[in-house]
Amino acid sequence: MALSKIASNRRTLREIANRVVGLTEDERRFLFEEADLSEHEALVPVVASETFQNTERHFLLPLQIDRSRPYHARNWLRRSGMQSVELCAGAGGQALGLERAGFAHDALVEIDAHACQTLRLNRPAWDVREGDLRTFDGRPFAGVELLAGGVPCPPFSVAGKQLGKDDERDLFPEALRLVDEIRPRAVMLENVRGFLDAVFADYRQSLKAKLTKMGYVADWRLLNASHFGVPQLRPRVVIVAVKKEIADQFAWPEERHHNPLTVGEVLEDLMAAKGWQGARSWAKRADEIAPTIVGGSKKHGGPDLGPTRARAAWATLGVNGKTLAEEAPEKGFVGMPRLTIRMVARLQGFPDDWQFHGRKTHAYRQVGNAFPPPVAEAVGHQIAAAIRSKRIHAVA
């Protein structure tokens, strides 16, 4: 039987969940379509183990068959792991981090067509919903463990004039509507540091009061990506709200207060990819972490590393920030090199195999506006631990 085969192979639930995306058609048919599940209608115990904070723990996880909809990969993951819905998913930085933390995404909502193609390109099995968040109905996803997303930043950024609730791009009200419709165990939203400015004090308190009324305990914190190993100065506000019954189990991730790798250390191999002899000396000069990478918006910003002050900061690292390059410098290149999309993506914490759909402007906008996966993963692990604390019994 499919479930006994899974258990007998001694795969951990996390390994199985991560591998579902890569199943062959024969494996998928055997595991999720052809199995006779009549004897599994009751709770089925599945033993799993994982390493968390350097400690191996073993769990007894109840698996329940949901016959209200077809039995397929997403249904099995919903019952055996933790499920999430991702709002304003962009290029998938937060979604990738949460996937690494053990969440399987039931749906990802994104309005930008290029970003949607990026998500489909990297994770064909993800259910990507292309469209305006205002038209997304959360009720079919009621009860998932996590509702996460990065609502638009311009309403709270200096560049966006900080109009807050008066900005038509403010989607916090829509996020709250979806919290009410879905009632997840936890909520995770990220935004720019401007969200914490004094001018938005009333806005923050109103948001907190509405979440409290729905039964959540909300908190927020300014997290710097460089404290999670990302080689970039990138402070982001992360808002976490969890159900009252697990609030005392949630703790913010510990930040590493030591310097991550420098731009030169991170990018030397990519700079030398086409034989540029100056890559080693350039890497020695690029001896700091990167300035904040800014992706711009549909109205402003092209394939460059930002306004004049930002370009000046890049110049101190030996990088020409006026435009992006298609490829690494050639063997005989002389001058300050430009970054490629792949280089910028690595500075954002994306793995090298994560692809971005579209030409330079569209691809760079996706990378520049992304939430670094390592930060999302760190927060996701803490949320997952809080959720597990009430539903998993440790096996001695």
Tab-separated table of C-alpha atoms in Angstrom:
chain	number	residue	atom	x	y	z
A	1	MET	CA	0.000	0.000	0.000
A	2	ALA	CA	1.174	3.548	-0.654
A	3	LEU	CA	1.252	4.670	2.971
A	4	SER	CA	2.938	1.539	4.263
A	5	LYS	CA	5.467	1.784	1.444
A	6	ILE	CA	6.264	5.335	2.508
A	7	ALA	CA	6.694	4.262	6.125
A	8	SER	CA	8.754	1.188	5.242
A	9	ASN	CA	11.148	3.263	3.180
A	10	ARG	CA	11.854	5.252	6.352
A	11	ARG	CA	11.670	8.555	4.577
A	12	THR	CA	11.055	11.497	6.827
A	13	LEU	CA	7.926	13.512	6.190
A	14	ARG	CA	10.043	16.485	5.220
A	15	GLU	CA	11.967	14.447	2.644
A	16	ILE	CA	8.709	13.164	1.205
A	17	ALA	CA	7.146	16.621	1.115
A	18	ASN	CA	10.173	18.107	-0.630
A	19	ARG	CA	10.222	15.270	-3.130
A	20	VAL	CA	6.561	15.421	-4.127
A	21	VAL	CA	7.387	18.119	-6.671
A	22	GLY	CA	9.882	15.816	-8.389
A	23	LEU	CA	7.871	12.587	-8.515
A	24	THR	CA	7.766	10.704	-11.799
A	25	GLU	CA	4.347	10.065	-13.261
A	26	ASP	CA	4.575	6.358	-12.331
A	27	GLU	CA	5.503	7.186	-8.725
A	28	ARG	CA	2.767	9.780	-8.485
A	29	ARG	CA	0.172	7.366	-9.840
A	30	PHE	CA	1.257	4.644	-7.417
A	31	LEU	CA	1.443	6.885	-4.357
A	32	PHE	CA	-1.585	9.061	-4.915
A	33	GLU	CA	-3.984	7.421	-7.347
A	34	GLU	CA	-3.779	3.617	-7.457
A	35	ALA	CA	-3.473	2.880	-3.739
A	36	ASP	CA	-6.471	1.176	-2.122
A	37	LEU	CA	-7.138	3.449	0.851
A	38	SER	CA	-10.168	1.651	2.286
A	39	GLU	CA	-8.250	0.438	5.336
A	40	HIS	CA	-6.794	3.890	6.001
A	41	GLU	CA	-9.943	5.816	6.781
A	42	ALA	CA	-9.020	5.921	10.448
A	43	LEU	CA	-6.060	7.832	11.792
A	44	VAL	CA	-2.878	6.257	10.502
A	45	PRO	CA	0.258	6.710	12.627
A	46	VAL	CA	3.337	7.686	10.658
A	47	VAL	CA	6.665	7.943	12.438
A	48	ALA	CA	8.873	10.775	11.252
A	49	SER	CA	12.080	12.321	12.406
A	50	GLU	CA	13.767	15.618	11.710
A	51	THR	CA	16.763	17.582	12.829
A	52	PHE	CA	15.784	20.871	14.406
A	53	GLN	CA	18.323	23.199	16.012
A	54	ASN	CA	20.937	20.398	15.910
A	55	THR	CA	18.700	17.970	17.802
A	56	GLU	CA	17.078	14.939	16.173
A	57	ARG	CA	13.493	14.517	17.313
A	58	HIS	CA	11.003	11.751	16.555
A	59	PHE	CA	7.287	12.342	16.188
A	60	LEU	CA	4.115	10.347	15.857
A	61	LEU	CA	2.037	12.207	13.319
A	62	PRO	CA	-1.632	11.312	12.750
A	63	LEU	CA	-2.506	11.043	9.076
A	64	GLN	CA	-6.174	11.388	8.214
A	65	ILE	CA	-7.673	10.699	4.830
A	66	ASP	CA	-9.889	13.515	3.605
A	67	ARG	CA	-12.540	12.034	1.296
A	68	SER	CA	-14.221	15.360	0.641
A	69	ARG	CA	-11.982	15.893	-2.402
A	70	PRO	CA	-9.793	13.781	-4.728
A	71	TYR	CA	-6.879	12.034	-3.075
A	72	HIS	CA	-3.788	13.548	-4.664
A	73	ALA	CA	-0.420	14.967	-3.683
A	74	ARG	CA	-1.744	18.233	-2.289
A	75	ASN	CA	-4.359	16.412	-0.197
A	76	TRP	CA	-1.780	14.018	1.257
A	77	LEU	CA	0.595	16.874	2.094
A	78	ARG	CA	-2.239	18.776	3.759
A	79	ARG	CA	-2.847	15.861	6.117
A	80	SER	CA	0.758	14.821	6.744
A	81	GLY	CA	2.497	18.171	6.897
A	82	MET	CA	1.622	21.817	7.215
A	83	GLN	CA	-0.145	23.744	4.514
A	84	SER	CA	-0.010	27.420	3.636
A	85	VAL	CA	-1.533	29.993	1.319
A	86	GLU	CA	0.859	32.607	-0.050
A	87	LEU	CA	-0.311	36.141	-0.897
A	88	CYS	CA	1.524	38.485	-3.293
A	89	ALA	CA	4.007	35.673	-3.863
A	90	GLY	CA	6.269	37.541	-6.293
A	91	ALA	CA	9.238	35.483	-7.461
A	92	GLY	CA	8.827	33.047	-4.578
A	93	GLY	CA	11.473	34.157	-2.072
A	94	GLN	CA	9.212	33.812	0.935
A	95	ALA	CA	7.475	30.735	-0.493
A	96	LEU	CA	10.817	28.996	-1.012
A	97	GLY	CA	11.938	29.800	2.530
A	98	LEU	CA	8.685	28.519	3.997
A	99	GLU	CA	8.903	25.376	1.872
A	100	ARG	CA	12.305	24.718	3.430
A	101	ALA	CA	10.717	25.218	6.847
A	102	GLY	CA	8.245	22.427	6.132
A	103	PHE	CA	5.211	24.194	4.638
A	104	ALA	CA	3.549	22.913	1.467
A	105	HIS	CA	1.751	25.650	-0.450
A	106	ASP	CA	-1.902	25.058	-1.218
A	107	ALA	CA	-2.143	28.195	-3.379
A	108	LEU	CA	0.044	31.155	-4.314
A	109	VAL	CA	-1.605	34.408	-5.405
A	110	GLU	CA	0.285	36.886	-7.598
A	111	ILE	CA	-0.833	39.578	-10.025
A	112	ASP	CA	2.353	39.945	-12.098
A	113	ALA	CA	2.401	37.602	-15.092
A	114	HIS	CA	6.199	37.328	-15.197
A	115	ALA	CA	6.395	36.435	-11.504
A	116	CYS	CA	3.682	33.811	-11.988
A	117	GLN	CA	5.717	32.256	-14.763
A	118	THR	CA	8.755	32.247	-12.490
A	119	LEU	CA	6.802	30.339	-9.837
A	120	ARG	CA	5.526	27.804	-12.376
A	121	LEU	CA	8.977	27.445	-13.920
A	122	ASN	CA	10.566	26.478	-10.617
A	123	ARG	CA	7.701	24.570	-9.010
A	124	PRO	CA	5.359	23.138	-11.681
A	125	ALA	CA	3.221	21.470	-9.008
A	126	TRP	CA	2.433	24.713	-7.186
A	127	ASP	CA	-1.099	26.026	-7.642
A	128	VAL	CA	-0.341	29.559	-8.855
A	129	ARG	CA	-3.378	31.865	-8.995
A	130	GLU	CA	-2.656	34.763	-11.338
A	131	GLY	CA	-4.840	37.765	-10.557
A	132	ASP	CA	-5.712	40.610	-8.209
A	133	LEU	CA	-5.679	39.672	-4.541
A	134	ARG	CA	-8.952	41.569	-4.121
A	135	THR	CA	-10.735	38.894	-6.162
A	136	PHE	CA	-9.209	35.888	-4.386
A	137	ASP	CA	-11.635	33.849	-2.282
A	138	GLY	CA	-9.954	32.318	0.747
A	139	ARG	CA	-12.893	30.195	1.930
A	140	PRO	CA	-11.905	27.023	0.002
A	141	PHE	CA	-8.633	27.066	1.944
A	142	ALA	CA	-10.164	27.407	5.394
A	143	GLY	CA	-8.096	25.770	8.082
A	144	VAL	CA	-4.645	25.769	6.506
A	145	GLU	CA	-1.893	26.192	9.060
A	146	LEU	CA	-0.316	29.380	7.681
A	147	LEU	CA	-1.363	32.430	5.690
A	148	ALA	CA	1.739	34.271	4.513
A	149	GLY	CA	2.691	37.002	2.099
A	150	GLY	CA	4.378	40.259	1.325
A	151	VAL	CA	1.736	42.899	0.746
A	152	PRO	CA	2.881	45.857	-1.430
A	153	CYS	CA	5.525	48.060	0.162
A	154	PRO	CA	5.031	51.478	-1.570
A	155	PRO	CA	2.253	52.627	0.826
A	156	PHE	CA	4.824	52.506	3.651
A	157	SER	CA	8.063	53.390	1.857
A	158	VAL	CA	9.578	56.855	1.578
A	159	ALA	CA	9.855	56.406	-2.182
A	160	GLY	CA	6.142	55.596	-2.285
A	161	LYS	CA	5.295	58.802	-0.359
A	162	GLN	CA	4.070	56.835	2.694
A	163	LEU	CA	0.369	57.306	2.024
A	164	GLY	CA	-0.534	54.234	4.089
A	165	LYS	CA	-4.253	53.500	4.140
A	166	ASP	CA	-4.833	56.272	1.615
A	167	ASP	CA	-2.728	54.477	-0.992
A	168	GLU	CA	-4.760	52.362	-3.420
A	169	ARG	CA	-1.962	49.778	-3.303
A	170	ASP	CA	-2.482	49.110	0.420
A	171	LEU	CA	-3.532	45.456	0.590
A	172	PHE	CA	-3.457	44.958	4.354
A	173	PRO	CA	-7.285	45.171	4.418
A	174	GLU	CA	-7.397	42.321	1.896
A	175	ALA	CA	-4.947	40.296	3.961
A	176	LEU	CA	-7.195	40.767	7.009
A	177	ARG	CA	-10.223	39.689	4.979
A	178	LEU	CA	-8.410	36.501	4.032
A	179	VAL	CA	-7.337	35.866	7.622
A	180	ASP	CA	-11.011	36.041	8.559
A	181	GLU	CA	-12.041	33.701	5.716
A	182	ILE	CA	-9.257	31.147	6.205
A	183	ARG	CA	-8.659	31.361	9.966
A	184	PRO	CA	-5.170	29.808	9.784
A	185	ARG	CA	-3.195	28.789	12.854
A	186	ALA	CA	-0.668	31.524	12.069
A	187	VAL	CA	-0.172	34.578	9.861
A	188	MET	CA	3.141	35.914	8.525
A	189	LEU	CA	3.361	39.184	6.578
A	190	GLU	CA	6.455	41.164	5.605
A	191	ASN	CA	6.976	44.780	4.602
A	192	VAL	CA	9.530	47.594	4.490
A	193	ARG	CA	11.015	49.170	7.611
A	194	GLY	CA	8.912	52.293	6.961
A	195	PHE	CA	5.954	50.361	8.350
A	196	LEU	CA	7.443	51.025	11.806
A	197	ASP	CA	7.649	54.806	11.333
A	198	ALA	CA	5.784	56.939	13.862
A	199	VAL	CA	3.362	58.155	11.213
A	200	PHE	CA	1.895	54.625	11.044
A	201	ALA	CA	1.485	54.065	14.793
A	202	ASP	CA	-2.309	54.230	14.617
A	203	TYR	CA	-2.317	51.990	11.551
A	204	ARG	CA	-0.267	49.339	13.352
A	205	GLN	CA	-2.481	49.421	16.423
A	206	SER	CA	-5.602	49.125	14.281
A	207	LEU	CA	-4.109	46.101	12.525
A	208	LYS	CA	-3.231	44.524	15.859
A	209	ALA	CA	-6.705	45.165	17.277
A	210	LYS	CA	-8.395	43.502	14.299
A	211	LEU	CA	-6.166	40.444	14.588
A	212	THR	CA	-6.821	40.278	18.330
A	213	LYS	CA	-10.558	40.357	17.687
A	214	MET	CA	-10.141	37.316	15.432
A	215	GLY	CA	-8.343	35.389	18.163
A	216	TYR	CA	-4.694	36.059	17.320
A	217	VAL	CA	-1.751	37.423	19.261
A	218	ALA	CA	0.236	39.683	16.913
A	219	ASP	CA	3.761	41.006	17.086
A	220	TRP	CA	6.259	42.484	14.642
A	221	ARG	CA	9.990	42.811	14.455
A	222	LEU	CA	12.600	44.464	12.244
A	223	LEU	CA	14.857	41.696	10.957
A	224	ASN	CA	18.034	42.360	9.014
A	225	ALA	CA	18.779	39.811	6.317
A	226	SER	CA	22.501	40.008	7.044
A	227	HIS	CA	21.824	38.488	10.487
A	228	PHE	CA	20.563	35.362	8.724
A	229	GLY	CA	23.534	34.845	6.437
A	230	VAL	CA	22.321	36.978	3.507
A	231	PRO	CA	25.216	39.127	2.203
A	232	GLN	CA	23.152	42.289	2.009
A	233	LEU	CA	21.999	45.181	4.183
A	234	ARG	CA	18.256	44.496	3.952
A	235	PRO	CA	16.067	45.341	6.954
A	236	ARG	CA	12.493	44.082	6.670
A	237	VAL	CA	9.545	44.189	9.021
A	238	VAL	CA	8.003	40.791	9.697
A	239	ILE	CA	4.549	40.588	11.273
A	240	VAL	CA	3.595	37.301	12.916
A	241	ALA	CA	0.178	36.558	14.405
A	242	VAL	CA	-0.591	33.194	15.982
A	243	LYS	CA	-3.687	31.744	17.599
A	244	LYS	CA	-3.949	32.553	21.288
A	245	GLU	CA	-3.624	28.915	22.331
A	246	ILE	CA	-0.130	28.649	20.804
A	247	ALA	CA	1.055	32.221	21.381
A	248	ASP	CA	3.302	31.249	24.275
A	249	GLN	CA	5.031	28.679	22.036
A	250	PHE	CA	6.204	31.161	19.401
A	251	ALA	CA	9.641	32.740	19.697
A	252	TRP	CA	11.401	34.939	17.167
A	253	PRO	CA	14.435	33.340	15.513
A	254	GLU	CA	17.833	34.129	16.941
A	255	GLU	CA	19.867	36.507	14.811
A	256	ARG	CA	23.525	35.872	14.102
A	257	HIS	CA	25.374	39.005	15.099
A	258	HIS	CA	28.448	38.372	13.003
A	259	ASN	CA	29.197	39.420	9.467
A	260	PRO	CA	28.059	37.225	6.581
A	261	LEU	CA	30.243	36.685	3.531
A	262	THR	CA	31.236	39.763	1.544
A	263	VAL	CA	30.056	40.579	-1.976
A	264	GLY	CA	33.446	39.512	-3.304
A	265	GLU	CA	33.412	36.193	-1.467
A	266	VAL	CA	29.896	35.427	-2.676
A	267	LEU	CA	30.329	36.449	-6.317
A	268	GLU	CA	33.965	35.726	-7.232
A	269	ASP	CA	33.190	32.439	-8.974
A	270	LEU	CA	30.398	34.016	-11.020
A	271	MET	CA	32.614	36.970	-11.970
A	272	ALA	CA	35.306	34.543	-13.132
A	273	ALA	CA	32.883	32.286	-15.026
A	274	LYS	CA	34.001	33.522	-18.477
A	275	GLY	CA	37.703	33.736	-17.670
A	276	TRP	CA	38.031	37.302	-16.387
A	277	GLN	CA	41.547	37.551	-14.933
A	278	GLY	CA	40.594	40.444	-12.681
A	279	ALA	CA	37.993	38.505	-10.674
A	280	ARG	CA	40.313	37.719	-7.752
A	281	SER	CA	41.524	41.294	-7.260
A	282	TRP	CA	37.957	42.580	-7.695
A	283	ALA	CA	36.721	40.185	-5.006
A	284	LYS	CA	39.323	41.505	-2.571
A	285	ARG	CA	38.089	45.047	-3.185
A	286	ALA	CA	34.420	44.065	-2.757
A	287	ASP	CA	35.026	43.405	0.927
A	288	GLU	CA	31.674	44.460	2.409
A	289	ILE	CA	28.114	43.163	2.267
A	290	ALA	CA	25.879	44.574	-0.453
A	291	PRO	CA	23.759	47.710	-0.105
A	292	THR	CA	19.999	47.174	-0.148
A	293	ILE	CA	18.924	45.824	-3.522
A	294	VAL	CA	15.947	47.789	-4.819
A	295	GLY	CA	13.752	46.311	-7.506
A	296	GLY	CA	11.586	49.336	-8.234
A	297	SER	CA	7.970	49.231	-9.345
A	298	LYS	CA	6.047	49.021	-12.592
A	299	LYS	CA	6.006	52.817	-12.725
A	300	HIS	CA	9.628	53.419	-11.725
A	301	GLY	CA	12.892	51.560	-11.884
A	302	GLY	CA	14.697	49.669	-14.609
A	303	PRO	CA	17.544	47.144	-14.768
A	304	ASP	CA	19.946	49.151	-12.586
A	305	LEU	CA	21.050	49.066	-8.958
A	306	GLY	CA	19.083	52.088	-7.824
A	307	PRO	CA	19.337	55.881	-7.609
A	308	THR	CA	22.536	57.926	-7.463
A	309	ARG	CA	23.353	57.291	-3.797
A	310	ALA	CA	22.866	53.550	-4.172
A	311	ARG	CA	25.095	53.445	-7.250
A	312	ALA	CA	27.789	55.342	-5.351
A	313	ALA	CA	27.662	52.683	-2.619
A	314	TRP	CA	28.045	49.951	-5.230
A	315	ALA	CA	30.963	51.828	-6.801
A	316	THR	CA	32.917	51.569	-3.523
A	317	LEU	CA	32.666	47.791	-3.997
A	318	GLY	CA	33.929	48.047	-7.556
A	319	VAL	CA	30.534	47.498	-9.159
A	320	ASN	CA	29.058	49.569	-11.989
A	321	GLY	CA	25.455	50.005	-10.896
A	322	LYS	CA	24.144	51.939	-13.893
A	323	THR	CA	22.896	48.846	-15.692
A	324	LEU	CA	22.903	45.067	-15.360
A	325	ALA	CA	24.940	42.753	-17.550
A	326	GLU	CA	23.700	39.803	-19.557
A	327	GLU	CA	26.820	37.771	-18.766
A	328	ALA	CA	29.931	37.813	-16.594
A	329	PRO	CA	32.962	39.868	-17.768
A	330	GLU	CA	34.987	38.428	-20.647
A	331	LYS	CA	38.589	37.347	-20.294
A	332	GLY	CA	40.130	40.683	-21.263
A	333	PHE	CA	37.624	42.955	-19.503
A	334	VAL	CA	38.965	46.208	-18.033
A	335	GLY	CA	36.982	48.470	-15.683
A	336	MET	CA	34.203	48.060	-13.116
A	337	PRO	CA	32.060	44.993	-13.811
A	338	ARG	CA	28.279	44.986	-13.792
A	339	LEU	CA	26.185	42.406	-11.980
A	340	THR	CA	24.041	39.840	-13.764
A	341	ILE	CA	20.569	38.739	-12.661
A	342	ARG	CA	22.086	35.544	-11.264
A	343	MET	CA	24.575	37.520	-9.193
A	344	VAL	CA	21.875	39.766	-7.734
A	345	ALA	CA	19.724	36.717	-7.002
A	346	ARG	CA	22.571	35.096	-5.070
A	347	LEU	CA	22.959	38.297	-3.030
A	348	GLN	CA	19.245	37.977	-2.184
A	349	GLY	CA	19.728	34.451	-0.873
A	350	PHE	CA	18.229	32.569	-3.831
A	351	PRO	CA	19.838	29.258	-4.823
A	352	ASP	CA	21.579	29.228	-8.202
A	353	ASP	CA	19.021	26.838	-9.700
A	354	TRP	CA	16.119	29.243	-9.101
A	355	GLN	CA	15.174	30.671	-12.497
A	356	PHE	CA	13.523	34.016	-13.262
A	357	HIS	CA	11.160	34.494	-16.183
A	358	GLY	CA	11.349	37.543	-18.427
A	359	ARG	CA	13.947	39.915	-19.799
A	360	LYS	CA	16.280	41.946	-17.611
A	361	THR	CA	13.852	44.605	-16.373
A	362	HIS	CA	11.138	42.120	-15.415
A	363	ALA	CA	13.570	39.596	-13.968
A	364	TYR	CA	15.468	42.192	-11.937
A	365	ARG	CA	12.246	43.658	-10.570
A	366	GLN	CA	11.282	40.204	-9.286
A	367	VAL	CA	14.672	39.633	-7.675
A	368	GLY	CA	14.941	43.119	-6.206
A	369	ASN	CA	11.499	43.017	-4.570
A	370	ALA	CA	11.912	39.529	-3.127
A	371	PHE	CA	11.973	38.553	0.541
A	372	PRO	CA	15.252	36.653	1.119
A	373	PRO	CA	14.498	32.918	1.453
A	374	PRO	CA	16.857	32.396	4.450
A	375	VAL	CA	14.950	34.968	6.523
A	376	ALA	CA	11.585	33.462	5.608
A	377	GLU	CA	12.928	30.010	6.455
A	378	ALA	CA	14.155	31.112	9.893
A	379	VAL	CA	10.810	32.670	10.827
A	380	GLY	CA	8.956	29.740	9.249
A	381	HIS	CA	10.784	27.233	11.445
A	382	GLN	CA	9.689	29.135	14.544
A	383	ILE	CA	6.072	29.290	13.395
A	384	ALA	CA	6.151	25.585	12.556
A	385	ALA	CA	7.534	24.759	15.995
A	386	ALA	CA	4.706	26.696	17.651
A	387	ILE	CA	2.077	24.919	15.553
A	388	ARG	CA	3.580	21.496	16.199
A	389	SER	CA	3.704	22.107	19.924
A	390	LYS	CA	-0.051	21.563	20.189
A	391	ARG	CA	-0.627	18.788	17.707
A	392	ILE	CA	2.375	16.459	17.785
A	393	HIS	CA	3.223	14.003	20.534
A	394	ALA	CA	6.868	13.116	20.899
A	395	VAL	CA	7.764	9.457	20.599
A	396	ALA	CA	10.053	8.410	23.433
